[in-house]
Amino acid sequence: MDICHKCGNPKIIIKRKQSGQMLCQECFIKSIQEKVLKDIRKQKLIEKGDKVLIALSGGKDSVMVLDILNSLRKRRIIDMVAVTIDEGIGGYREEGVMIAAENAKKLGIDHRIISFKDTIGRTLDEIMADSGDRNACTYCGVFRRWILNRVAREEGATKIATGHNLDDETQSILMNYLEGNIHNLTRIGVCSDSSYEGFTPKIKPLREIPEKETALYTLARGLPVHLAGCPYAGDSFRAKIGTFLKEISQDHPTIMYSTLRGFDKIKPAIKKEFSKKSSMGICRVCGEPSASTICKACSFRNSWNVD
Ligand code: SF4
Ligand code: ZN
């Protein structure tokens, strides 16, 4: 008979394919919280006194980060602020913003909503209406990073926590291997390089939690989450790699962990060889840190003639 391996409860909600472990709801929630907090300690992602900005989309991963890190806030180890970026994706983002606000309010966490329209002058839908052949995620990622970094400074945040899970991270590793983007590989990791002035370090507390388990966690905790998928995500290269990894994980349940572990082992060597650290400067348009004289966000904006 299937019983929880921790407490013997016959009502199990997960059988982990990678380890064979079976857990009931209560023990599953506890095991996830302990694992995330242990990873935070082990990797030194957060220190006492940090002010952590949660990039809160309203999706399961960021809501889970908010929920788990709130335990550190309640113990007065950290301060927290949540920020939701409204990219302006009609019919999709509105609900996510509402759910994000609901979660933050429930926990009494300060919450800011910042739109592409107000900060860069256009919604993502408007950008895509005359974007030519560029992928929506390219614009979205560049502007989101630009906004988050600015807001983190305004808020005096010392860390930015994102909801990247194991699936997201292994997708990034594989995508960059396959595309030969070795320089991008040097930037993948549990914590971004904090040595660049003007950049608030980004941390990924869920980097070792499979996506399936982040979904189950929010369900088990009864947290409201935005489940809809972004309409621009469908045909992206990331989505194809994600499907491939999920399929291969069926027969090789530990494959994402081994991809991550292998990458973490060779990363120092790649970084030593390919890092372009010395070329970091300041964008002469917006003053944000940038590898070239004009940052990516400003060069996109310049091409539309938006001030
Ligand atoms: Fe932005 Fe792409 Fe994510 Fe949609 S899928 S929110 S366009 S990065
Ligand atoms: Zn700039």
Short mmCIF file of N, CA, C and O and ligand atoms in Angstrom, two decimals, residues 146 150 282-290 293-299 301, ligand 2:
data_model
loop_
_atom_site.label_atom_id
_atom_site.label_comp_id
_atom_site.label_asym_id
_atom_site.label_seq_id
_atom_site.Cartn_x
_atom_site.Cartn_y
_atom_site.Cartn_z
N TRP A 146 15.17 45.71 -17.11
CA TRP A 146 15.49 47.13 -16.98
C TRP A 146 14.62 47.76 -15.89
O TRP A 146 15.11 48.47 -15.01
N ARG A 150 15.72 49.10 -11.92
CA ARG A 150 15.44 50.47 -11.48
C ARG A 150 14.61 50.49 -10.20
O ARG A 150 14.90 51.22 -9.26
N ILE A 282 28.07 52.34 -18.22
CA ILE A 282 26.78 52.95 -17.91
C ILE A 282 26.14 53.39 -19.23
O ILE A 282 26.80 53.98 -20.08
N CYS A 283 24.84 53.15 -19.40
CA CYS A 283 24.15 53.59 -20.61
C CYS A 283 24.10 55.10 -20.63
O CYS A 283 23.72 55.73 -19.65
N ARG A 284 24.50 55.72 -21.75
CA ARG A 284 24.54 57.18 -21.76
C ARG A 284 23.16 57.82 -21.93
O ARG A 284 23.01 59.03 -21.80
N VAL A 285 22.14 57.02 -22.19
CA VAL A 285 20.78 57.57 -22.29
C VAL A 285 20.07 57.51 -20.93
O VAL A 285 19.55 58.51 -20.44
N CYS A 286 20.07 56.31 -20.31
CA CYS A 286 19.27 56.15 -19.08
C CYS A 286 20.10 56.03 -17.81
O CYS A 286 19.54 56.07 -16.72
N GLY A 287 21.40 55.83 -17.95
CA GLY A 287 22.24 55.74 -16.75
C GLY A 287 22.24 54.39 -16.08
O GLY A 287 22.86 54.20 -15.04
N GLU A 288 21.55 53.42 -16.70
CA GLU A 288 21.55 52.07 -16.12
C GLU A 288 22.85 51.36 -16.51
O GLU A 288 23.46 51.70 -17.53
N PRO A 289 23.25 50.34 -15.73
CA PRO A 289 24.44 49.60 -16.11
C PRO A 289 24.25 48.94 -17.48
O PRO A 289 23.16 48.47 -17.78
N SER A 290 25.31 48.95 -18.28
CA SER A 290 25.17 48.42 -19.64
C SER A 290 26.52 47.97 -20.17
O SER A 290 27.56 48.56 -19.87
N THR A 293 27.59 51.36 -24.93
CA THR A 293 27.34 52.76 -24.58
C THR A 293 25.85 53.06 -24.44
O THR A 293 25.45 53.93 -23.68
N ILE A 294 25.02 52.36 -25.21
CA ILE A 294 23.57 52.49 -25.05
C ILE A 294 23.02 51.10 -24.72
O ILE A 294 23.33 50.12 -25.40
N CYS A 295 22.21 51.03 -23.65
CA CYS A 295 21.72 49.71 -23.23
C CYS A 295 20.66 49.20 -24.22
O CYS A 295 20.14 49.96 -25.04
N LYS A 296 20.37 47.93 -24.11
CA LYS A 296 19.41 47.28 -25.02
C LYS A 296 18.04 47.96 -24.96
O LYS A 296 17.42 48.22 -26.00
N ALA A 297 17.58 48.27 -23.73
CA ALA A 297 16.25 48.88 -23.58
C ALA A 297 16.22 50.23 -24.32
O ALA A 297 15.27 50.52 -25.05
N CYS A 298 17.26 51.03 -24.16
CA CYS A 298 17.28 52.35 -24.81
C CYS A 298 17.45 52.23 -26.32
O CYS A 298 16.90 53.04 -27.07
N SER A 299 18.20 51.22 -26.76
CA SER A 299 18.34 51.12 -28.22
C SER A 299 17.02 50.67 -28.85
O SER A 299 16.66 51.14 -29.93
N ARG A 301 14.08 51.50 -27.61
CA ARG A 301 13.22 52.70 -27.50
C ARG A 301 13.63 53.75 -28.54
O ARG A 301 12.78 54.40 -29.15
ZN ZN B 2 19.66 52.80 -21.26
#
